[in-house]
Coordinates of C-alpha atoms (C1' of nucleotides) in Angstrom, one line a residue:
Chain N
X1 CA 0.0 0.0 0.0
X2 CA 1.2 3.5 -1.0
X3 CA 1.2 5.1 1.9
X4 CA 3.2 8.9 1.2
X5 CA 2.1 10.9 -2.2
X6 CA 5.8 12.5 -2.3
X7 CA 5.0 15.2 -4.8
X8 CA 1.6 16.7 -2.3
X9 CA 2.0 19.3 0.1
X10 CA 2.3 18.8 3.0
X11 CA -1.3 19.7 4.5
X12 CA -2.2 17.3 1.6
X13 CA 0.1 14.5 3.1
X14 CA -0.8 14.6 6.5
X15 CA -4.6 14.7 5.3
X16 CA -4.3 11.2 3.6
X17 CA -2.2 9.8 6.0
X18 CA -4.3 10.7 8.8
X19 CA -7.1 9.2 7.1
X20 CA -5.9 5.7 7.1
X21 CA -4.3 5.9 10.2
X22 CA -7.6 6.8 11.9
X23 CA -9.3 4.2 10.0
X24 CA -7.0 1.4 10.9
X25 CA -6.0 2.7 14.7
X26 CA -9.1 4.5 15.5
X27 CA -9.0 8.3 16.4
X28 CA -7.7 7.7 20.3
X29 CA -5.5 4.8 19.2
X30 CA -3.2 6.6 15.8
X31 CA -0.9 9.1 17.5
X32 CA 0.1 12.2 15.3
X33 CA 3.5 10.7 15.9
X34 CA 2.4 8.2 13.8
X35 CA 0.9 10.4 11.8
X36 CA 3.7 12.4 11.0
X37 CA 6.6 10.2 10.6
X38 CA 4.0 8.3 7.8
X39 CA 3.7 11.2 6.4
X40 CA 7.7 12.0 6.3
X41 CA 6.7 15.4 8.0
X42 CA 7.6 17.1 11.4
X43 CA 5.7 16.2 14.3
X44 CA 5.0 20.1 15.0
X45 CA 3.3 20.1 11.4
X46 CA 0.2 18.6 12.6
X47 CA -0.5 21.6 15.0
X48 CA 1.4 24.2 12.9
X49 CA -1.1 23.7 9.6
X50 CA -4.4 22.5 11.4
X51 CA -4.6 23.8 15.0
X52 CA -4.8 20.7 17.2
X53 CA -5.5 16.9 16.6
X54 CA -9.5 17.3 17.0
X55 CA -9.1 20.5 14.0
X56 CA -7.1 17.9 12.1
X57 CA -9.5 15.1 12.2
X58 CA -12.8 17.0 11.2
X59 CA -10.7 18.0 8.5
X60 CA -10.3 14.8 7.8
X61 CA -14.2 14.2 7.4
X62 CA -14.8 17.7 5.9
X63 CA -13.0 16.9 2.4
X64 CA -14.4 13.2 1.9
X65 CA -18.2 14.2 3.2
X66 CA -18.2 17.5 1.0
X67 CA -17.4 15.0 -1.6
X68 CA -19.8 12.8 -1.2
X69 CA -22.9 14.8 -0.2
X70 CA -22.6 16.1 -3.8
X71 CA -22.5 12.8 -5.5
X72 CA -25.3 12.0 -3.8
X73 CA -27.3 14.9 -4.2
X74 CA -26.4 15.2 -8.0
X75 CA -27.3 11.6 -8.5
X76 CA -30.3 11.8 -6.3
X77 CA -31.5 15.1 -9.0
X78 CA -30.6 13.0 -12.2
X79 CA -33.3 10.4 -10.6
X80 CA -35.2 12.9 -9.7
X81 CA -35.9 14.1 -13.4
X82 CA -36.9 11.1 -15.1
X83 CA -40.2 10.7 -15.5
X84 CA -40.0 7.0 -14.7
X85 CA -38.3 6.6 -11.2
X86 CA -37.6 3.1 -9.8
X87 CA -37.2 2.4 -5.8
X88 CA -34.0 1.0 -7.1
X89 CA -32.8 4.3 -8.9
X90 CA -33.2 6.7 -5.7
X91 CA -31.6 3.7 -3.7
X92 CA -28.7 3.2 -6.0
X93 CA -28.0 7.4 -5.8
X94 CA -27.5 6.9 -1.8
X95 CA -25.6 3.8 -2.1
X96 CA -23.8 3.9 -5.1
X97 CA -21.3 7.3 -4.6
X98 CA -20.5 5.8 -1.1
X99 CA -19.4 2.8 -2.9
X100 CA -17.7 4.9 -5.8
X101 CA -15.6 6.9 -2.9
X102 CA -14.8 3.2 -1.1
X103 CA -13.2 2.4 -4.2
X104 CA -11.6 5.3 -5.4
X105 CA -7.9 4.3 -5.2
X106 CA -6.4 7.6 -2.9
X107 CA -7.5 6.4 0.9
X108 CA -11.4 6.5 -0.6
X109 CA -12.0 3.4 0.9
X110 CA -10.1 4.2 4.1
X111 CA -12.7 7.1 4.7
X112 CA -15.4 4.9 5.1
X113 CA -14.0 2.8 7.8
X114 CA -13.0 6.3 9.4
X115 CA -17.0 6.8 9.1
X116 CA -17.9 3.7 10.4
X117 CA -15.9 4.2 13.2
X118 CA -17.2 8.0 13.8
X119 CA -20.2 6.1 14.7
X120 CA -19.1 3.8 16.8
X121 CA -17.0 6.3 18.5
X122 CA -20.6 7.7 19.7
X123 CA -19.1 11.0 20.4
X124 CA -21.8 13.8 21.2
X125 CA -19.4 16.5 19.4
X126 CA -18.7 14.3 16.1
X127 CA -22.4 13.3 15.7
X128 CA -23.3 17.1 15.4
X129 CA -20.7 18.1 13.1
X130 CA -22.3 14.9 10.6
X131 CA -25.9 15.3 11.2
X132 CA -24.7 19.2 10.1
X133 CA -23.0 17.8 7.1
X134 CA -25.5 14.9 6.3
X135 CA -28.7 16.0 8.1
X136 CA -30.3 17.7 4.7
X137 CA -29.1 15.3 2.4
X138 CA -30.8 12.6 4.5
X139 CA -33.6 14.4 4.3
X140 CA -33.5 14.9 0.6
X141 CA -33.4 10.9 -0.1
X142 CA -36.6 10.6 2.4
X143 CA -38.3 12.8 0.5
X144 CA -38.0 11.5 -2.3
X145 CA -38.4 7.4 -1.2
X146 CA -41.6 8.8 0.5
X147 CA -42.9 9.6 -2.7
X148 CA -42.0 6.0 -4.0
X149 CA -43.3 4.2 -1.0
X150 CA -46.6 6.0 -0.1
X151 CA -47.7 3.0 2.0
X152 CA -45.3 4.3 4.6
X153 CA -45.7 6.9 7.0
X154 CA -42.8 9.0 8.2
X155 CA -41.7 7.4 10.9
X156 CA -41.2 3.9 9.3
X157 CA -39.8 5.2 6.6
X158 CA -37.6 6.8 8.7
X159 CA -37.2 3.5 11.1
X160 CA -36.4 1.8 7.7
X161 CA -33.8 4.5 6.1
X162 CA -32.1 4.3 9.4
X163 CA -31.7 0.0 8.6
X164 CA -30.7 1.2 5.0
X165 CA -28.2 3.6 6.0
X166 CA -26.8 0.8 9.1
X167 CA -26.0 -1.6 6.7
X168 CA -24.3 0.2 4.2
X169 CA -22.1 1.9 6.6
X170 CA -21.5 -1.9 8.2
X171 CA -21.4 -3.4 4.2
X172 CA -19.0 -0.6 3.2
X173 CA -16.7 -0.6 6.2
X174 CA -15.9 -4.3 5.2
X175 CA -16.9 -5.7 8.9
X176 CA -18.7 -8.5 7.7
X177 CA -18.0 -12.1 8.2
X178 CA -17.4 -12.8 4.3
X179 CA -13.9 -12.8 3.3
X180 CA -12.7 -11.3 0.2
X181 CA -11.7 -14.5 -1.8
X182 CA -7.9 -14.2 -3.6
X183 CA -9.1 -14.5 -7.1
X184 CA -11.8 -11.3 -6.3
X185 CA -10.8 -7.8 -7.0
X186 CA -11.8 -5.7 -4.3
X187 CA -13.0 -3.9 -7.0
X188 CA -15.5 -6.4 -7.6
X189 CA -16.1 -7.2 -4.2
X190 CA -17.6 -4.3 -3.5
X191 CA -19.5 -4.1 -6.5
X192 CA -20.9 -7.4 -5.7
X193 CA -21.9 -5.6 -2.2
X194 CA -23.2 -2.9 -3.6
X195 CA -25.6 -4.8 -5.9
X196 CA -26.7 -7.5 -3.0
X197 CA -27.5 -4.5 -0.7
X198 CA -28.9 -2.6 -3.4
X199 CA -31.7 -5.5 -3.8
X200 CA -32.2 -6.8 -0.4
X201 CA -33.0 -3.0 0.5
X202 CA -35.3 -2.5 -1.9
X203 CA -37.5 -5.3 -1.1
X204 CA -37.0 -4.1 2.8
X205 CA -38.0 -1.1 1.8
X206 CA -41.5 -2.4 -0.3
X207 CA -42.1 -4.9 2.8
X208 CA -46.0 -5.4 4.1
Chain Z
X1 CA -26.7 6.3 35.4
X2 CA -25.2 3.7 37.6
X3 CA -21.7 3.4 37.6
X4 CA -20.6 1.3 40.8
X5 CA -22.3 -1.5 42.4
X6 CA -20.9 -1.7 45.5
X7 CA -21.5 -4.8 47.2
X8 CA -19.8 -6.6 44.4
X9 CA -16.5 -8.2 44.3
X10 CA -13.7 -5.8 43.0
X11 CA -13.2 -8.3 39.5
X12 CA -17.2 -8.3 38.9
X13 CA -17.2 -4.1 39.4
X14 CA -14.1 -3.8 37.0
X15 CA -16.0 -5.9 34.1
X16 CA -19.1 -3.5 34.6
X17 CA -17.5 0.0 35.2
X18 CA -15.3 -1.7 31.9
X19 CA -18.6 -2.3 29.7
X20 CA -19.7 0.9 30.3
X21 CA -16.0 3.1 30.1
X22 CA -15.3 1.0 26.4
X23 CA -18.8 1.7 25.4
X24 CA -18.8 5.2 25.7
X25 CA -14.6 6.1 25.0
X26 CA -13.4 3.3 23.3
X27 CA -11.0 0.9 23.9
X28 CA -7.7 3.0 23.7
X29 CA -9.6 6.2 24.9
X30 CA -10.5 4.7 28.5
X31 CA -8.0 4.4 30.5
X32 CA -7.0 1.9 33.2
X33 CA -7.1 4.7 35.7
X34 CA -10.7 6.0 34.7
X35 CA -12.5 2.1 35.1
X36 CA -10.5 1.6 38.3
X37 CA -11.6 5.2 39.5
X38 CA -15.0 4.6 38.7
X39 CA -15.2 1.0 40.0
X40 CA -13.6 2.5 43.4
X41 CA -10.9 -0.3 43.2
X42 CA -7.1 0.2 43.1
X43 CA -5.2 1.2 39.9
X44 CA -3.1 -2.0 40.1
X45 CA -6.3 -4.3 40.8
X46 CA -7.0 -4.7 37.0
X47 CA -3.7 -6.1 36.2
X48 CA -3.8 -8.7 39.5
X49 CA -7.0 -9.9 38.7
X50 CA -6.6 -9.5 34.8
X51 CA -3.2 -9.6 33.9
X52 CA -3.4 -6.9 31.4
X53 CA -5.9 -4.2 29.5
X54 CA -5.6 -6.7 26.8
X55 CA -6.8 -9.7 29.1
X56 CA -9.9 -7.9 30.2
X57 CA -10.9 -6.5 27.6
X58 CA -11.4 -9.9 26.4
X59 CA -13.4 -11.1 29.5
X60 CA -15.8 -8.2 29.0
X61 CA -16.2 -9.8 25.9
X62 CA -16.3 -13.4 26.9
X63 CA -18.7 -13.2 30.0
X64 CA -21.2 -11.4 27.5
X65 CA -20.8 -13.6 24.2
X66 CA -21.3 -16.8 26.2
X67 CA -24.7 -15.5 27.3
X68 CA -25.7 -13.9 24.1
X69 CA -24.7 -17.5 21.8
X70 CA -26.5 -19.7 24.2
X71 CA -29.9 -17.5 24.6
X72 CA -29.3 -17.5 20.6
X73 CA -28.4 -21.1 20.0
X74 CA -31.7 -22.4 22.6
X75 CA -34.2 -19.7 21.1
X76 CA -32.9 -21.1 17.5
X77 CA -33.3 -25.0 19.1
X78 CA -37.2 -24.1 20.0
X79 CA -37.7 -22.7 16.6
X80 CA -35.9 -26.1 14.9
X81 CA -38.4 -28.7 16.9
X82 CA -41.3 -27.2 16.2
X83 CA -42.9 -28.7 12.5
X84 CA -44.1 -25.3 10.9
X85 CA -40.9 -23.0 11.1
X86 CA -41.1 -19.5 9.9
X87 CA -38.6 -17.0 8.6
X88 CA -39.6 -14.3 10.9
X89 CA -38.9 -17.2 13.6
X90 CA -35.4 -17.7 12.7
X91 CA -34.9 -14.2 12.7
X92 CA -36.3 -13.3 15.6
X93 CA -34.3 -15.8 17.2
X94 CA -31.4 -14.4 15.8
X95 CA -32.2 -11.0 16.9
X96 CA -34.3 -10.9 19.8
X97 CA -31.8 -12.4 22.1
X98 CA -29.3 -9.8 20.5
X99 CA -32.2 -6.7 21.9
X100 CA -32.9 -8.3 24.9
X101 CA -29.2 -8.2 26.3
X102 CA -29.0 -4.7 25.5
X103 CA -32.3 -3.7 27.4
X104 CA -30.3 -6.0 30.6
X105 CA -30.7 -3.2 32.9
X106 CA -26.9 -3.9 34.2
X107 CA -24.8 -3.1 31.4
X108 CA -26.1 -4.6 28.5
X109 CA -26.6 -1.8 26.8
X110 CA -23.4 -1.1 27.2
X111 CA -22.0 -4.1 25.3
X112 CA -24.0 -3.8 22.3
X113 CA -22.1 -0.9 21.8
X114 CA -18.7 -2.3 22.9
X115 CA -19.5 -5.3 20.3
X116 CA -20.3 -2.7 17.6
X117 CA -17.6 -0.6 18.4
X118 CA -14.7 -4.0 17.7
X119 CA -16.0 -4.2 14.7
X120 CA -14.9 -1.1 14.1
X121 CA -11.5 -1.3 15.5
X122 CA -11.2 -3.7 12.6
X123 CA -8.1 -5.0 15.1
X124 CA -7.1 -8.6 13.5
X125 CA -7.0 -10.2 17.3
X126 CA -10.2 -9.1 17.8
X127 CA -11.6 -10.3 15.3
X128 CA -10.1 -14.0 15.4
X129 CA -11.4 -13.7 18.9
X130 CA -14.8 -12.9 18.2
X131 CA -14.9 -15.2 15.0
X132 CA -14.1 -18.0 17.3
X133 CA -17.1 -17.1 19.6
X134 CA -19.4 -16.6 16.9
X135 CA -18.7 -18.4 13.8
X136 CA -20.6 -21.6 14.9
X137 CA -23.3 -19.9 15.7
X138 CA -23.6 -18.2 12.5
X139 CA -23.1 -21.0 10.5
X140 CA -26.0 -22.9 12.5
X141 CA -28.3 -19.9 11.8
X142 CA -26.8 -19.9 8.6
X143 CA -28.2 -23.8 8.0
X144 CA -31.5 -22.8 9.3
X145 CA -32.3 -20.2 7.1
X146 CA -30.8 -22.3 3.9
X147 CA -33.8 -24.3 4.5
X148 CA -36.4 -21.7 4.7
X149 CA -34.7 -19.8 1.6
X150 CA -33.9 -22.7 -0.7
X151 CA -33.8 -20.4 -3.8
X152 CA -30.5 -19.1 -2.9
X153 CA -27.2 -20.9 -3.3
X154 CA -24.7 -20.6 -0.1
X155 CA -22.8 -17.3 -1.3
X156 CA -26.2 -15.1 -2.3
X157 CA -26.8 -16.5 1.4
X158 CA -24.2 -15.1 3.5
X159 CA -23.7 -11.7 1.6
X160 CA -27.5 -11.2 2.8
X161 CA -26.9 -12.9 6.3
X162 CA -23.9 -10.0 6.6
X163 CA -26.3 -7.4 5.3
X164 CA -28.3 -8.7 8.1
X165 CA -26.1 -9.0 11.0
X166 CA -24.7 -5.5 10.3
X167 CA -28.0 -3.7 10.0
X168 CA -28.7 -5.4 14.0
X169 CA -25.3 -4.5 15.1
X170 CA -26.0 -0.7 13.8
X171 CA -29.6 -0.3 14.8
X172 CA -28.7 -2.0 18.3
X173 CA -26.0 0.2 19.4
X174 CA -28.1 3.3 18.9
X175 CA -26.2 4.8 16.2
X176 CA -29.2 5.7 13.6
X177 CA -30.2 9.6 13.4
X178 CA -33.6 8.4 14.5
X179 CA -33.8 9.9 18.3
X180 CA -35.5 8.6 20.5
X181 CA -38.6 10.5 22.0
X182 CA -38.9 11.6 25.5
X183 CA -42.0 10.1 25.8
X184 CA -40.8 6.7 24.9
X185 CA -39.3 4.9 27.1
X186 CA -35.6 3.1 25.4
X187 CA -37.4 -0.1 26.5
X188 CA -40.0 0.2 24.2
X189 CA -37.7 2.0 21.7
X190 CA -35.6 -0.8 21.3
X191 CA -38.3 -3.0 20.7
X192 CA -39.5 -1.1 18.3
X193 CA -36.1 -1.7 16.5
X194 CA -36.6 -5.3 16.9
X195 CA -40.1 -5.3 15.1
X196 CA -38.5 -3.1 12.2
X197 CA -35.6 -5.1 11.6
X198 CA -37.4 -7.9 11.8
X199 CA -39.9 -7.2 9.3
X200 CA -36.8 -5.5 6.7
X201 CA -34.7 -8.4 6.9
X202 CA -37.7 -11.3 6.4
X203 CA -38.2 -9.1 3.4
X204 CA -34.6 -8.9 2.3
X205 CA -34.0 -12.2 2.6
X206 CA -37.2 -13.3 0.8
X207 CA -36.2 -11.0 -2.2
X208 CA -36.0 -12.5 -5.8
Chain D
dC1 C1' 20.9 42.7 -0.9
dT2 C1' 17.6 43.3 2.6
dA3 C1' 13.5 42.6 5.2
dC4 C1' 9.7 40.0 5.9
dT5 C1' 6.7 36.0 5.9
dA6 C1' 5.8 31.2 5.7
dT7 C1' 7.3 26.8 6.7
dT8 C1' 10.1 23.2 8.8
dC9 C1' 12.7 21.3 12.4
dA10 C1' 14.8 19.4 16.8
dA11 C1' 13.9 19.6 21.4
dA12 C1' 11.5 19.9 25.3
dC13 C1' 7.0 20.6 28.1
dG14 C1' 3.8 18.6 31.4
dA15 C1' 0.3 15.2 31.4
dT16 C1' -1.2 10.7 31.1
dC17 C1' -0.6 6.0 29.7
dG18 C1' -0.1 0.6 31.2
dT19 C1' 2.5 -1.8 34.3
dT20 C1' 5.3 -3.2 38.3
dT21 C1' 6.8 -3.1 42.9
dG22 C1' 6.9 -3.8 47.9
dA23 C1' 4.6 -2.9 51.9
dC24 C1' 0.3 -3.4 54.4
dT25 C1' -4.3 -5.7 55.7
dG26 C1' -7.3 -9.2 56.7
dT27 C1' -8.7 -14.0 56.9
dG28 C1' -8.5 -19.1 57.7
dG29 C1' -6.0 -23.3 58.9
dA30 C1' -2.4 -25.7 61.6
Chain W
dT1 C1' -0.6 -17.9 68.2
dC2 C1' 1.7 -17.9 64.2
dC3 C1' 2.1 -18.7 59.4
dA4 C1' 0.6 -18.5 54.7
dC5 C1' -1.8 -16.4 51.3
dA6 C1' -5.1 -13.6 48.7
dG7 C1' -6.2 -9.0 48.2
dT8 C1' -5.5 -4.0 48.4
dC9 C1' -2.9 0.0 48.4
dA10 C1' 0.3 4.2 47.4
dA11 C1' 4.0 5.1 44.8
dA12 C1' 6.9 4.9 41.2
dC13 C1' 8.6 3.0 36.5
dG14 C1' 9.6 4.1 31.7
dA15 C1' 7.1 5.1 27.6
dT16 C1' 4.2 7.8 24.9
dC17 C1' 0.8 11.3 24.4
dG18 C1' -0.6 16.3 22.3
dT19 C1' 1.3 20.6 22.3
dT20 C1' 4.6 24.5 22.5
dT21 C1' 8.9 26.9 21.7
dG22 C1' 12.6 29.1 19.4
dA23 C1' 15.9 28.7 16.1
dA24 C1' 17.0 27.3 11.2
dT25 C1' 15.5 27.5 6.5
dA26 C1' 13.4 28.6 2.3
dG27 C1' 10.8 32.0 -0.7
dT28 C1' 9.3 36.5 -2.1
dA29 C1' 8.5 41.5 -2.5
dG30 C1' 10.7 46.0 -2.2

DNA sequence: CTACTATTCAAACGATCGTTTGACTGTGGA
DNA sequence: TCCACAGTCAAACGATCGTTTGAATAGTAG
């Protein structure tokens, strides 16, 4: 694994190292010593360029989720305009850019673990700085499987977005029990994920 | 919140005060000297009755997984005798015993989260740890549901067992946006859970 | 060239980490 | 009564943590 882009800056550098460090270590368990010598910068560099080690790792969510909300609300409005829309098609907008960003070959796929983990971490502070980020795009998506599914009230669909968006975090994140097999891409891994979750959340979704 | 319950030996108090103290800060962000602080028991107790952080980390674990595989294993036996199984049965089995240790009203709770929160430490000797706990179980449920669900082959299986297991592991640990209202209680909340998933994932496994 | 700003660097700060030590306390059996 | 042993305790160990400092080093505008 590459873990130093030599010719970045070195904001840039400590960004992508952080990422997979925090993903792999957790935020309490990656030190920015760790952090640093990775990233073949001085220690002080951390504090010089973002602040402090809690700056740093918001910073760390900030360029991935900015990222991603726009995906998702770009493909969510390109559903949005057919005149034809499938459950599938609004489902494949929320799930398929998170995918797309777990593959993307710069630390992508190291961001979602640092997600996952966000959530686990069940910190009061980090769960308002993503229900800031992701609160209205959540939103959007309701809106617009409400209209799809009119045999649900709100707060199912809400109970069942809430299923929708636990197992992609847990899908993406790679926890599961299924091991990648050696002659499978992890290209094509997740692609298969994506497609399995993709179908068994669309008949969750149409249940009763 | 409870945090001590004093007329309990010193190890029993440092597994609870642990549960709780991992739940909430992690595994690296709670210290030996906050769970020994909280449990009102010397510094040094957790390493004579423990050995290490390491070692009881892994009993909080153990005490917990040996309860939660054998509810699950008897409440998946009951299910097997009787002639006219049901999916919902299976499931329920699977995930009722899951929601009912986190509504114990010592600590449970707490270990949903701590169970949710190794996954996401994505640590390799945690894992194998856990995988050694769990696998049989899994692949028992696993057998149960291949005969309720003939019309998928084993792999189509698991990938929607995962999808499963990860959507109980989120919705149980609390991390979903839905909040829960003052005026219900996290008894009935939880339940509430339950019934959702149950209903989703009988639907998501049925799919196709 | 000079003056100024931005960045990098080695070194050190105090705080806290997990663990170990050795003395002290209490209890039960010989 | 005395010994042995399990448990508890305060204190300290070396290691590592996030952060700060002040000097060294570009890079740039006047």
């Amino acid at each position: 694994m590459r873990t130093v882009q030599p010719n970045f800056s070195t904001k840039e550098r400590i960004l992508g190292v952080a990422e997979t460090l925090f993903a792999r270590h957790g935020f309490a368990g990656a030190s920015l010593r760790q952090v640093t010598a990775a990233a073949k910068v001085n220690l002080a560099a951390v504090n010089y360029h973002f602040g402090s080690k809690e700056s740093l790792i918001e910073e760390v969510f900030r360029r991935r989720l900015d990222e991603l909300n726009r995906h998702r609300l770009a493909a969510l409005a390109a559903v949005d305009s057919k005149p034809d829309r499938r459950l599938e098609d609004v489902l494949d907008a929320f799930i398929r850019p998170a995918l797309e960003q777990s593959m993307d070959s710069a630390g992508g796929a190291a961001f979602v673990r640092v997600l996952a983990r966000a959530y686990a971490e069940h910190d009061e502070r980090l769960r308002k700085f993503l229900s800031d980020n992701y609160g209205h795009v959540l939103r959007d998506f309701a809106a617009a499987f409400a209209q799809l599914l009119p045999h649900l009230d709100k707060e199912e669909l809400y109970w069942r977005l809430d299923i929708v968006a636990g197992a992609l975090t847990y899908a993406m994140a790679d926890f599961g029990m299924i091991k990648r097999k050696n002659d499978v891409s992890e290209h094509s891994h997740r692609e298969q994920a994506a497609q399995h979750l993709v179908r068994f959340a669309a008949a969750g979704l149409r249940a009763e």
